[in-house]
The first five atom37 places (N, CA, C, CB, O) and aatype in JSON, in Angstrom:
{
  "aatype": [12, 2, 9, 7, 3, 10, 19, 16, 0, 8, 18, 11, 15, 7, 11, 18, 16, 7, 10, 9, 16, 0, 9, 1, 14, 7, 7, 18, 16, 9, 11, 9, 15, 15, 19, 10, 1, 8, 14, 0, 5, 7, 3, 10, 8, 2, 14, 2, 19, 0, 3, 19, 14, 13, 13, 8, 6, 1, 11, 0, 10, 0, 6, 7, 6, 5, 0, 2, 9, 14, 6, 15, 15, 19, 8, 10, 13, 2, 7, 6, 16, 0, 2, 18, 9, 3, 15, 10, 10, 0, 0, 19, 19, 11, 10, 6, 2, 1, 10, 10, 0, 11, 3, 3, 0, 13, 16, 19, 1, 15, 10, 5, 16, 10, 5, 0, 19, 11, 11, 6, 18, 0, 10, 12, 18, 11, 9, 15, 13, 6],
  "atom_mask": [
    [1, 1, 1, 1, 1],
    [1, 1, 1, 1, 1],
    [1, 1, 1, 1, 1],
    [1, 1, 1, 0, 1],
    [1, 1, 1, 1, 1],
    [1, 1, 1, 1, 1],
    [1, 1, 1, 1, 1],
    [1, 1, 1, 1, 1],
    [1, 1, 1, 1, 1],
    [1, 1, 1, 1, 1],
    [1, 1, 1, 1, 1],
    [1, 1, 1, 1, 1],
    [1, 1, 1, 1, 1],
    [1, 1, 1, 0, 1],
    [1, 1, 1, 1, 1],
    [1, 1, 1, 1, 1],
    [1, 1, 1, 1, 1],
    [1, 1, 1, 0, 1],
    [1, 1, 1, 1, 1],
    [1, 1, 1, 1, 1],
    [1, 1, 1, 1, 1],
    [1, 1, 1, 1, 1],
    [1, 1, 1, 1, 1],
    [1, 1, 1, 1, 1],
    [1, 1, 1, 1, 1],
    [1, 1, 1, 0, 1],
    [1, 1, 1, 0, 1],
    [1, 1, 1, 1, 1],
    [1, 1, 1, 1, 1],
    [1, 1, 1, 1, 1],
    [1, 1, 1, 1, 1],
    [1, 1, 1, 1, 1],
    [1, 1, 1, 1, 1],
    [1, 1, 1, 1, 1],
    [1, 1, 1, 1, 1],
    [1, 1, 1, 1, 1],
    [1, 1, 1, 1, 1],
    [1, 1, 1, 1, 1],
    [1, 1, 1, 1, 1],
    [1, 1, 1, 1, 1],
    [1, 1, 1, 1, 1],
    [1, 1, 1, 0, 1],
    [1, 1, 1, 1, 1],
    [1, 1, 1, 1, 1],
    [1, 1, 1, 1, 1],
    [1, 1, 1, 1, 1],
    [1, 1, 1, 1, 1],
    [1, 1, 1, 1, 1],
    [1, 1, 1, 1, 1],
    [1, 1, 1, 1, 1],
    [1, 1, 1, 1, 1],
    [1, 1, 1, 1, 1],
    [1, 1, 1, 1, 1],
    [1, 1, 1, 1, 1],
    [1, 1, 1, 1, 1],
    [1, 1, 1, 1, 1],
    [1, 1, 1, 1, 1],
    [1, 1, 1, 1, 1],
    [1, 1, 1, 1, 1],
    [1, 1, 1, 1, 1],
    [1, 1, 1, 1, 1],
    [1, 1, 1, 1, 1],
    [1, 1, 1, 1, 1],
    [1, 1, 1, 0, 1],
    [1, 1, 1, 1, 1],
    [1, 1, 1, 1, 1],
    [1, 1, 1, 1, 1],
    [1, 1, 1, 1, 1],
    [1, 1, 1, 1, 1],
    [1, 1, 1, 1, 1],
    [1, 1, 1, 1, 1],
    [1, 1, 1, 1, 1],
    [1, 1, 1, 1, 1],
    [1, 1, 1, 1, 1],
    [1, 1, 1, 1, 1],
    [1, 1, 1, 1, 1],
    [1, 1, 1, 1, 1],
    [1, 1, 1, 1, 1],
    [1, 1, 1, 0, 1],
    [1, 1, 1, 1, 1],
    [1, 1, 1, 1, 1],
    [1, 1, 1, 1, 1],
    [1, 1, 1, 1, 1],
    [1, 1, 1, 1, 1],
    [1, 1, 1, 1, 1],
    [1, 1, 1, 1, 1],
    [1, 1, 1, 1, 1],
    [1, 1, 1, 1, 1],
    [1, 1, 1, 1, 1],
    [1, 1, 1, 1, 1],
    [1, 1, 1, 1, 1],
    [1, 1, 1, 1, 1],
    [1, 1, 1, 1, 1],
    [1, 1, 1, 1, 1],
    [1, 1, 1, 1, 1],
    [1, 1, 1, 1, 1],
    [1, 1, 1, 1, 1],
    [1, 1, 1, 1, 1],
    [1, 1, 1, 1, 1],
    [1, 1, 1, 1, 1],
    [1, 1, 1, 1, 1],
    [1, 1, 1, 1, 1],
    [1, 1, 1, 1, 1],
    [1, 1, 1, 1, 1],
    [1, 1, 1, 1, 1],
    [1, 1, 1, 1, 1],
    [1, 1, 1, 1, 1],
    [1, 1, 1, 1, 1],
    [1, 1, 1, 1, 1],
    [1, 1, 1, 1, 1],
    [1, 1, 1, 1, 1],
    [1, 1, 1, 1, 1],
    [1, 1, 1, 1, 1],
    [1, 1, 1, 1, 1],
    [1, 1, 1, 1, 1],
    [1, 1, 1, 1, 1],
    [1, 1, 1, 1, 1],
    [1, 1, 1, 1, 1],
    [1, 1, 1, 1, 1],
    [1, 1, 1, 1, 1],
    [1, 1, 1, 1, 1],
    [1, 1, 1, 1, 1],
    [1, 1, 1, 1, 1],
    [1, 1, 1, 1, 1],
    [1, 1, 1, 1, 1],
    [1, 1, 1, 1, 1],
    [1, 1, 1, 1, 1],
    [1, 1, 1, 1, 1],
    [1, 1, 1, 1, 1],
    [1, 1, 1, 1, 1]
  ],
  "atom_positions": [
    [[85.28, 94.28, 112.98], [85.48, 95.39, 112.12], [84.44, 95.45, 111.03], [86.83, 95.34, 111.54], [83.85, 94.44, 110.67]],
    [[84.22, 96.63, 110.53], [83.15, 96.94, 109.63], [83.62, 97.55, 108.35], [82.22, 97.84, 110.27], [84.77, 98.0, 108.33]],
    [[82.85, 97.61, 107.25], [83.19, 98.28, 106.06], [83.31, 99.77, 106.4], [82.15, 98.01, 104.96], [82.51, 100.35, 107.13]],
    [[84.42, 100.38, 105.79], [84.72, 101.78, 106.09], [85.71, 101.99, 107.21], [0.0, 0.0, 0.0], [86.21, 103.11, 107.38]],
    [[86.02, 100.96, 108.01], [86.98, 101.16, 109.1], [88.42, 101.35, 108.5], [86.94, 99.91, 110.1], [88.78, 100.74, 107.5]],
    [[89.15, 102.18, 109.13], [90.39, 102.4, 108.79], [91.38, 101.38, 109.51], [90.67, 103.78, 109.06], [91.35, 101.3, 110.74]],
    [[92.19, 100.67, 108.8], [92.99, 99.62, 109.31], [94.45, 99.5, 108.88], [92.36, 98.44, 109.0], [94.84, 100.13, 107.9]],
    [[95.25, 98.73, 109.57], [96.57, 98.45, 109.0], [96.48, 97.01, 108.52], [97.78, 98.68, 110.06], [95.79, 96.16, 109.09]],
    [[97.22, 96.79, 107.42], [97.13, 95.53, 106.76], [98.52, 95.04, 106.33], [96.21, 95.64, 105.57], [99.26, 95.72, 105.63]],
    [[98.82, 93.87, 106.76], [100.07, 93.18, 106.38], [99.79, 92.4, 105.1], [100.59, 92.21, 107.54], [98.86, 91.59, 105.08]],
    [[100.55, 92.62, 104.02], [100.37, 91.92, 102.74], [101.69, 91.53, 102.27], [99.65, 92.75, 101.7], [102.51, 92.41, 101.99]],
    [[101.99, 90.19, 102.14], [103.24, 89.64, 101.81], [104.17, 90.28, 102.77], [103.64, 89.87, 100.34], [103.93, 90.12, 103.96]],
    [[105.24, 91.0, 102.41], [106.13, 91.56, 103.4], [105.98, 93.09, 103.63], [107.52, 91.26, 103.0], [106.8, 93.7, 104.31]],
    [[104.93, 93.69, 103.06], [104.64, 95.04, 103.27], [103.56, 95.3, 104.3], [0.0, 0.0, 0.0], [102.83, 94.39, 104.7]],
    [[103.47, 96.59, 104.73], [102.42, 96.88, 105.69], [101.82, 98.19, 105.2], [102.96, 96.98, 107.2], [102.55, 99.1, 104.79]],
    [[100.55, 98.28, 105.24], [99.77, 99.46, 104.73], [98.7, 99.93, 105.57], [99.18, 99.18, 103.46], [98.3, 99.24, 106.5]],
    [[98.2, 101.12, 105.27], [96.83, 101.49, 105.88], [95.86, 101.58, 104.77], [96.85, 102.87, 106.68], [96.22, 101.8, 103.62]],
    [[94.6, 101.4, 105.14], [93.59, 101.4, 104.22], [92.2, 101.36, 104.75], [0.0, 0.0, 0.0], [92.03, 101.35, 105.97]],
    [[91.19, 101.34, 103.94], [89.77, 101.17, 104.31], [89.22, 99.83, 103.96], [88.95, 102.21, 103.65], [89.47, 99.32, 102.87]],
    [[88.49, 99.25, 104.84], [87.79, 97.98, 104.55], [86.67, 98.33, 103.52], [87.17, 97.3, 105.91], [85.87, 99.23, 103.74]],
    [[86.66, 97.58, 102.42], [85.68, 97.84, 101.45], [84.69, 96.63, 101.28], [86.36, 98.19, 100.14], [83.61, 96.72, 100.69]],
    [[85.16, 95.53, 101.83], [84.35, 94.32, 101.74], [84.81, 93.37, 102.9], [84.49, 93.63, 100.29], [85.96, 93.4, 103.35]],
    [[83.87, 92.55, 103.33], [84.06, 91.49, 104.37], [83.84, 90.16, 103.66], [83.05, 91.66, 105.63], [82.83, 89.95, 102.99]],
    [[84.75, 89.32, 103.81], [84.52, 88.02, 103.21], [84.93, 86.95, 104.26], [85.35, 87.86, 101.85], [85.55, 87.3, 105.26]],
    [[84.59, 85.69, 104.04], [84.93, 84.65, 104.99], [86.48, 84.63, 105.21], [84.42, 83.24, 104.48], [87.25, 84.48, 104.26]],
    [[86.89, 84.78, 106.48], [88.28, 84.76, 106.73], [89.13, 85.88, 106.36], [0.0, 0.0, 0.0], [90.35, 85.81, 106.49]],
    [[88.49, 86.98, 105.88], [89.4, 88.13, 105.5], [88.56, 89.33, 105.1], [0.0, 0.0, 0.0], [87.34, 89.39, 105.2]],
    [[89.37, 90.32, 104.63], [88.78, 91.63, 104.23], [89.38, 92.04, 102.94], [89.01, 92.75, 105.32], [90.5, 91.66, 102.58]],
    [[88.62, 92.83, 102.25], [89.1, 93.5, 101.03], [89.55, 94.97, 101.51], [87.9, 93.55, 99.85], [88.72, 95.73, 102.01]],
    [[90.81, 95.33, 101.36], [91.25, 96.69, 101.87], [91.62, 97.61, 100.61], [92.57, 96.53, 102.9], [92.25, 97.14, 99.66]],
    [[91.23, 98.85, 100.65], [91.54, 99.74, 99.72], [92.71, 100.54, 100.3], [90.35, 100.55, 99.33], [92.57, 101.21, 101.33]],
    [[93.87, 100.46, 99.62], [95.15, 100.95, 100.14], [95.1, 102.48, 100.16], [96.36, 100.43, 99.28], [94.62, 103.08, 99.19]],
    [[95.59, 103.12, 101.24], [95.76, 104.55, 101.31], [97.15, 104.96, 101.69], [94.81, 105.13, 102.26], [97.5, 106.09, 101.36]],
    [[97.98, 104.22, 102.33], [99.3, 104.58, 102.52], [100.23, 103.37, 102.77], [99.36, 105.53, 103.62], [99.74, 102.27, 103.04]],
    [[101.51, 103.57, 102.68], [102.5, 102.48, 102.84], [103.22, 102.74, 104.2], [103.56, 102.45, 101.61], [103.79, 103.82, 104.39]],
    [[103.18, 101.79, 105.11], [103.8, 101.87, 106.42], [105.19, 101.14, 106.29], [102.84, 101.2, 107.56], [106.15, 101.59, 106.91]],
    [[105.32, 100.05, 105.52], [106.53, 99.36, 105.38], [106.66, 98.86, 103.96], [106.62, 98.25, 106.37], [105.73, 98.19, 103.52]],
    [[107.7, 99.1, 103.19], [107.77, 98.66, 101.86], [108.07, 97.16, 101.78], [108.79, 99.45, 101.13], [108.84, 96.65, 102.6]],
    [[107.49, 96.45, 100.81], [107.82, 95.03, 100.67], [109.29, 94.71, 100.54], [107.15, 94.5, 99.51], [110.01, 95.46, 99.89]],
    [[109.77, 93.65, 101.13], [111.1, 93.17, 101.01], [111.32, 92.65, 99.61], [111.38, 92.12, 102.03], [110.4, 92.12, 98.99]],
    [[112.52, 92.79, 99.12], [112.96, 92.17, 97.83], [113.45, 90.73, 97.97], [114.09, 92.99, 97.21], [113.88, 90.33, 99.05]],
    [[113.38, 89.97, 96.91], [113.86, 88.59, 97.12], [112.73, 87.54, 97.18], [0.0, 0.0, 0.0], [111.55, 87.83, 96.99]],
    [[113.19, 86.34, 97.45], [112.26, 85.26, 97.47], [111.66, 85.11, 98.88], [112.95, 83.98, 97.01], [112.39, 84.83, 99.83]],
    [[110.38, 85.27, 99.03], [109.77, 85.19, 100.39], [109.86, 83.86, 101.05], [108.36, 85.56, 100.33], [109.78, 83.72, 102.27]],
    [[110.04, 82.78, 100.1], [110.16, 81.44, 100.72], [111.6, 81.1, 101.06], [109.59, 80.36, 99.77], [111.83, 80.05, 101.66]],
    [[112.59, 81.94, 100.73], [113.97, 81.8, 101.08], [114.46, 83.13, 101.55], [114.8, 81.29, 99.91], [115.3, 83.73, 100.89]],
    [[113.97, 83.62, 102.68], [114.4, 85.07, 103.14], [115.87, 85.09, 103.35], [113.67, 85.55, 104.51], [116.46, 84.11, 103.82]],
    [[116.5, 86.27, 103.0], [117.87, 86.49, 103.16], [118.75, 85.63, 102.38], [118.19, 86.37, 104.47], [119.92, 85.52, 102.75]],
    [[118.33, 84.99, 101.33], [119.11, 84.11, 100.49], [119.28, 84.79, 99.12], [118.43, 82.7, 100.37], [118.29, 85.09, 98.45]],
    [[120.44, 85.02, 98.74], [120.72, 85.73, 97.49], [120.69, 84.76, 96.24], [122.11, 86.42, 97.6], [120.26, 85.11, 95.13]],
    [[121.16, 83.59, 96.52], [121.32, 82.61, 95.45], [120.1, 81.7, 95.24], [122.53, 81.77, 95.73], [120.07, 80.53, 95.64]],
    [[119.11, 82.31, 94.59], [117.76, 81.65, 94.41], [117.5, 81.79, 92.9], [116.53, 82.36, 95.32], [117.98, 82.73, 92.26]],
    [[116.75, 80.83, 92.34], [116.39, 80.87, 90.96], [115.82, 82.18, 90.39], [115.46, 79.85, 90.75], [116.16, 82.64, 89.3]],
    [[114.87, 82.76, 91.25], [114.3, 83.99, 90.79], [114.27, 84.93, 92.04], [112.86, 83.75, 90.13], [113.64, 84.63, 93.06]],
    [[114.96, 86.03, 91.9], [115.06, 87.02, 93.07], [113.98, 88.11, 92.76], [116.62, 87.72, 93.21], [114.15, 88.99, 91.92]],
    [[112.94, 87.97, 93.46], [111.67, 88.89, 93.13], [111.99, 90.3, 93.42], [110.36, 88.5, 94.0], [112.69, 90.68, 94.37]],
    [[111.39, 91.11, 92.47], [111.34, 92.6, 92.57], [109.96, 92.95, 92.98], [111.73, 93.34, 91.21], [109.02, 92.77, 92.21]],
    [[109.82, 93.44, 94.22], [108.44, 93.78, 94.76], [108.17, 95.26, 94.86], [108.25, 93.19, 96.14], [108.95, 96.0, 95.47]],
    [[107.14, 95.67, 94.3], [106.64, 97.03, 94.44], [105.58, 97.01, 95.6], [106.02, 97.55, 93.05], [105.01, 95.97, 95.95]],
    [[105.36, 98.22, 96.16], [104.22, 98.4, 97.15], [102.98, 98.33, 96.33], [104.28, 99.79, 97.99], [102.97, 98.61, 95.13]],
    [[101.88, 97.92, 97.06], [100.57, 98.09, 96.48], [100.25, 99.58, 96.2], [99.53, 97.49, 97.41], [100.68, 100.45, 96.96]],
    [[99.57, 99.86, 95.2], [99.28, 101.15, 94.69], [98.16, 101.85, 95.5], [98.9, 101.04, 93.22], [97.31, 101.18, 96.08]],
    [[98.17, 103.14, 95.53], [97.06, 103.91, 96.12], [95.82, 103.58, 95.57], [97.23, 105.3, 95.97], [95.69, 103.61, 94.35]],
    [[94.79, 103.24, 96.36], [93.38, 102.86, 95.75], [93.36, 101.44, 95.46], [0.0, 0.0, 0.0], [92.26, 100.93, 95.32]],
    [[94.48, 100.66, 95.34], [94.48, 99.31, 94.89], [93.72, 98.5, 96.05], [96.01, 98.77, 94.62], [93.81, 98.81, 97.24]],
    [[93.01, 97.52, 95.59], [92.22, 96.77, 96.56], [92.82, 95.32, 96.73], [90.71, 96.71, 96.09], [93.06, 94.65, 95.72]],
    [[93.05, 94.89, 97.86], [93.71, 93.61, 98.1], [92.89, 92.83, 99.13], [95.18, 93.81, 98.59], [92.4, 93.34, 100.14]],
    [[92.79, 91.55, 98.8], [92.19, 90.56, 99.77], [93.14, 90.13, 100.76], [91.66, 89.36, 99.1], [94.12, 89.48, 100.4]],
    [[92.94, 90.44, 102.02], [93.9, 90.16, 103.1], [93.25, 89.34, 104.18], [94.47, 91.46, 103.69], [92.11, 89.58, 104.58]],
    [[94.01, 88.36, 104.65], [93.45, 87.47, 105.76], [93.09, 88.35, 107.04], [94.55, 86.29, 106.17], [93.71, 89.37, 107.34]],
    [[92.12, 87.88, 107.68], [91.63, 88.55, 108.87], [92.66, 88.71, 109.89], [90.51, 87.85, 109.43], [92.7, 89.73, 110.58]],
    [[93.59, 87.67, 110.05], [94.66, 87.77, 111.1], [95.72, 88.87, 110.7], [95.39, 86.33, 111.29], [96.57, 89.2, 111.52]],
    [[95.69, 89.4, 109.53], [96.68, 90.43, 109.13], [96.17, 91.77, 109.12], [97.22, 90.16, 107.83], [96.87, 92.69, 108.69]],
    [[94.9, 91.97, 109.59], [94.19, 93.32, 109.51], [93.88, 93.65, 110.95], [92.8, 93.3, 108.59], [93.34, 92.85, 111.73]],
    [[94.29, 94.96, 111.28], [94.06, 95.52, 112.68], [93.52, 96.92, 112.57], [95.41, 95.53, 113.54], [93.9, 97.63, 111.63]],
    [[92.69, 97.37, 113.43], [92.2, 98.67, 113.43], [93.41, 99.72, 113.54], [91.2, 98.8, 114.59], [94.4, 99.44, 114.21]],
    [[93.29, 100.79, 112.93], [94.25, 101.88, 112.85], [93.66, 103.17, 113.45], [94.66, 102.1, 111.38], [92.66, 103.69, 112.95]],
    [[94.26, 103.67, 114.51], [93.72, 104.89, 115.12], [94.51, 106.2, 114.88], [93.63, 104.66, 116.55], [94.15, 107.25, 115.4]],
    [[95.59, 106.09, 114.08], [96.41, 107.26, 113.74], [95.85, 107.97, 112.57], [0.0, 0.0, 0.0], [94.76, 107.68, 112.1]],
    [[96.65, 108.94, 112.1], [96.41, 109.65, 110.88], [97.24, 109.04, 109.77], [96.72, 111.12, 111.04], [98.41, 108.72, 109.96]],
    [[96.58, 108.86, 108.52], [97.3, 108.3, 107.47], [98.08, 109.42, 106.75], [96.38, 107.54, 106.56], [97.59, 110.55, 106.61]],
    [[99.23, 109.09, 106.31], [100.07, 110.03, 105.54], [99.58, 110.03, 104.06], [101.61, 109.62, 105.65], [98.88, 109.1, 103.65]],
    [[99.92, 110.98, 103.3], [99.7, 111.04, 101.93], [100.43, 109.83, 101.32], [100.17, 112.39, 101.36], [101.56, 109.53, 101.71]],
    [[99.79, 109.11, 100.34], [100.37, 107.97, 99.74], [101.74, 108.13, 99.21], [99.54, 107.54, 98.73], [102.6, 107.29, 99.49]],
    [[102.04, 109.22, 98.4], [103.39, 109.49, 97.86], [104.36, 109.66, 99.0], [103.39, 110.74, 96.97], [105.44, 109.06, 99.0]],
    [[103.99, 110.46, 99.93], [104.96, 110.73, 101.06], [105.26, 109.41, 101.85], [104.36, 111.84, 102.06], [106.41, 109.12, 102.19]],
    [[104.19, 108.64, 102.11], [104.46, 107.39, 102.81], [105.21, 106.38, 101.91], [103.14, 106.77, 103.31], [105.94, 105.54, 102.44]],
    [[105.06, 106.43, 100.69], [105.84, 105.55, 99.78], [107.34, 105.91, 99.91], [105.36, 105.71, 98.26], [108.21, 105.1, 100.24]],
    [[107.56, 107.19, 99.64], [108.95, 107.73, 99.7], [109.62, 107.33, 101.05], [108.94, 109.33, 99.55], [110.74, 106.8, 101.08]],
    [[108.89, 107.62, 102.17], [109.5, 107.26, 103.42], [109.71, 105.84, 103.72], [108.75, 107.78, 104.42], [110.65, 105.51, 104.45]],
    [[108.87, 104.93, 103.19], [108.98, 103.53, 103.34], [110.18, 102.95, 102.42], [107.58, 102.89, 102.98], [110.89, 102.03, 102.82]],
    [[110.33, 103.48, 101.32], [111.51, 103.14, 100.45], [112.83, 103.54, 101.12], [111.4, 103.85, 99.05], [113.79, 102.77, 101.19]],
    [[112.84, 104.77, 101.59], [114.09, 105.27, 102.19], [114.41, 104.41, 103.51], [113.94, 106.88, 102.55], [115.58, 104.12, 103.77]],
    [[113.43, 104.04, 104.28], [113.59, 103.37, 105.49], [114.16, 101.91, 105.11], [112.19, 103.34, 106.31], [115.05, 101.4, 105.78]],
    [[113.62, 101.31, 104.06], [114.06, 99.96, 103.57], [115.44, 100.15, 103.1], [113.13, 99.37, 102.41], [116.3, 99.37, 103.51]],
    [[115.74, 101.08, 102.32], [117.1, 101.25, 101.74], [118.02, 101.54, 102.89], [117.16, 102.42, 100.66], [119.12, 100.99, 102.84]],
    [[117.77, 102.27, 103.85], [118.8, 102.55, 104.87], [119.01, 101.29, 105.78], [118.38, 103.81, 105.75], [120.11, 101.06, 106.28]],
    [[117.91, 100.46, 105.98], [118.04, 99.24, 106.65], [119.04, 98.28, 105.9], [116.66, 98.62, 106.81], [119.88, 97.61, 106.49]],
    [[118.85, 98.3, 104.55], [119.74, 97.41, 103.78], [121.1, 97.91, 103.74], [119.26, 97.23, 102.41], [122.03, 97.1, 103.76]],
    [[121.32, 99.16, 103.67], [122.66, 99.82, 103.63], [123.51, 99.55, 104.93], [122.48, 101.38, 103.43], [124.73, 99.68, 104.96]],
    [[122.78, 99.17, 105.94], [123.5, 98.93, 107.24], [124.09, 97.53, 107.3], [122.53, 99.13, 108.44], [124.82, 97.19, 108.23]],
    [[123.75, 96.7, 106.29], [124.3, 95.27, 106.2], [125.29, 95.27, 104.95], [123.05, 94.12, 106.0], [125.3, 96.18, 104.12]],
    [[126.06, 94.22, 104.91], [127.02, 93.96, 103.87], [127.13, 92.54, 103.51], [128.32, 94.45, 104.25], [128.09, 91.87, 103.88]],
    [[126.06, 91.99, 102.71], [126.18, 90.59, 102.31], [125.54, 90.46, 100.96], [125.53, 89.62, 103.34], [124.97, 91.42, 100.45]],
    [[125.62, 89.31, 100.37], [125.16, 89.04, 99.11], [123.62, 89.28, 98.85], [125.51, 87.7, 98.85], [123.18, 89.76, 97.81]],
    [[122.88, 88.89, 99.9], [121.43, 89.26, 99.82], [121.14, 90.73, 99.8], [120.7, 88.68, 100.95], [120.29, 91.21, 99.04]],
    [[121.88, 91.49, 100.69], [121.71, 92.92, 100.66], [122.02, 93.63, 99.34], [122.54, 93.49, 101.69], [121.33, 94.55, 98.91]],
    [[123.14, 93.13, 98.7], [123.56, 93.68, 97.39], [122.48, 93.46, 96.43], [124.86, 93.07, 96.87], [122.13, 94.4, 95.72]],
    [[121.84, 92.21, 96.33], [120.78, 91.91, 95.38], [119.56, 92.69, 95.67], [120.44, 90.46, 95.39], [118.88, 93.18, 94.76]],
    [[119.27, 92.83, 96.96], [118.04, 93.49, 97.42], [118.23, 95.05, 97.01], [117.81, 93.26, 99.09], [117.25, 95.66, 96.57]],
    [[119.29, 95.6, 97.13], [119.53, 96.99, 96.8], [119.5, 97.22, 95.29], [120.88, 97.43, 97.38], [119.12, 98.3, 94.83]],
    [[119.92, 96.17, 94.48], [119.82, 96.3, 93.07], [118.4, 96.23, 92.56], [120.62, 95.28, 92.42], [118.06, 96.96, 91.63]],
    [[117.58, 95.42, 93.12], [116.18, 95.28, 92.7], [115.46, 96.52, 93.21], [115.51, 93.93, 93.26], [114.6, 97.04, 92.5]],
    [[115.77, 97.04, 94.43], [115.04, 98.18, 94.95], [115.42, 99.46, 94.09], [115.38, 98.39, 96.52], [114.61, 100.38, 93.97]],
    [[116.61, 99.51, 93.52], [116.93, 100.6, 92.64], [115.99, 100.57, 91.35], [118.47, 100.52, 92.23], [115.52, 101.59, 90.85]],
    [[115.78, 99.39, 90.91], [114.86, 99.17, 89.68], [113.52, 99.66, 90.07], [114.76, 97.6, 89.21], [112.9, 100.42, 89.33]],
    [[113.02, 99.26, 91.24], [111.63, 99.68, 91.79], [111.53, 101.22, 91.95], [111.35, 98.99, 93.25], [110.51, 101.85, 91.66]],
    [[112.68, 101.81, 92.43], [112.69, 103.34, 92.61], [112.56, 103.93, 91.26], [114.05, 103.88, 93.32], [111.86, 104.93, 91.08]],
    [[113.22, 103.35, 90.29], [113.14, 104.1, 88.9], [111.65, 103.92, 88.37], [114.27, 103.43, 87.74], [111.12, 104.83, 87.73]],
    [[111.04, 102.84, 88.61], [109.62, 102.7, 88.21], [108.68, 103.68, 88.95], [109.15, 101.25, 88.47], [107.75, 104.26, 88.38]],
    [[108.97, 103.84, 90.28], [108.21, 104.84, 90.96], [108.39, 106.25, 90.49], [108.53, 104.79, 92.33], [107.45, 107.04, 90.33]],
    [[109.65, 106.5, 90.29], [110.02, 107.86, 89.76], [109.27, 108.2, 88.44], [111.57, 107.92, 89.51], [108.81, 109.33, 88.27]],
    [[109.15, 107.29, 87.58], [108.46, 107.46, 86.34], [106.94, 107.56, 86.6], [108.79, 106.29, 85.39], [106.24, 108.47, 86.15]],
    [[106.5, 106.54, 87.37], [104.99, 106.36, 87.54], [104.42, 107.64, 88.24], [104.64, 105.02, 88.43], [103.43, 108.2, 87.79]],
    [[105.09, 108.07, 89.35], [104.58, 109.07, 90.24], [105.22, 110.39, 90.08], [104.73, 108.65, 91.58], [104.85, 111.34, 90.77]],
    [[106.2, 110.49, 89.14], [106.99, 111.74, 88.9], [107.57, 112.32, 90.14], [106.15, 112.79, 88.25], [107.44, 113.5, 90.44]],
    [[108.24, 111.43, 90.88], [108.94, 111.77, 92.09], [110.41, 111.58, 92.02], [108.42, 111.0, 93.18], [110.89, 110.98, 91.06]],
    [[111.15, 112.05, 92.94], [112.62, 111.92, 92.99], [112.98, 111.37, 94.46], [113.37, 113.38, 92.67], [112.4, 111.77, 95.47]],
    [[113.91, 110.48, 94.44], [114.36, 110.03, 95.76], [115.62, 110.72, 96.2], [114.57, 108.56, 95.75], [116.23, 110.24, 97.16]],
    [[116.07, 111.81, 95.59], [117.26, 112.54, 95.92], [117.02, 113.45, 97.02], [117.79, 113.28, 94.78], [117.93, 114.16, 97.45]]
  ]
}
């Protein structure tokens, strides 16, 4: 892959599209352009566990944010990227719907933290999830 290539990138539990802006040993620097999968809420080291010391609230990487991502998590993307805001809205709704299909303590905590994240997005991007 080369600088300027459009790629998908897995970062923590989220998935994004973006452009390679730098190549480094073992990875790439990716400039984020859209969100394909919103990051999961909670402790990545204890997935699906609600009773942890710190239940993480995770926001998606921002449009234009650059992230260093391991080579194994970056793949060429041949489709068209969606507008960042539209892709963020769709990814949040998809995560929320997936969580609403379950009924356990982890899901309840995830939905609570996701609500806080949605409020931040609404203020930051002047959008509505209604």
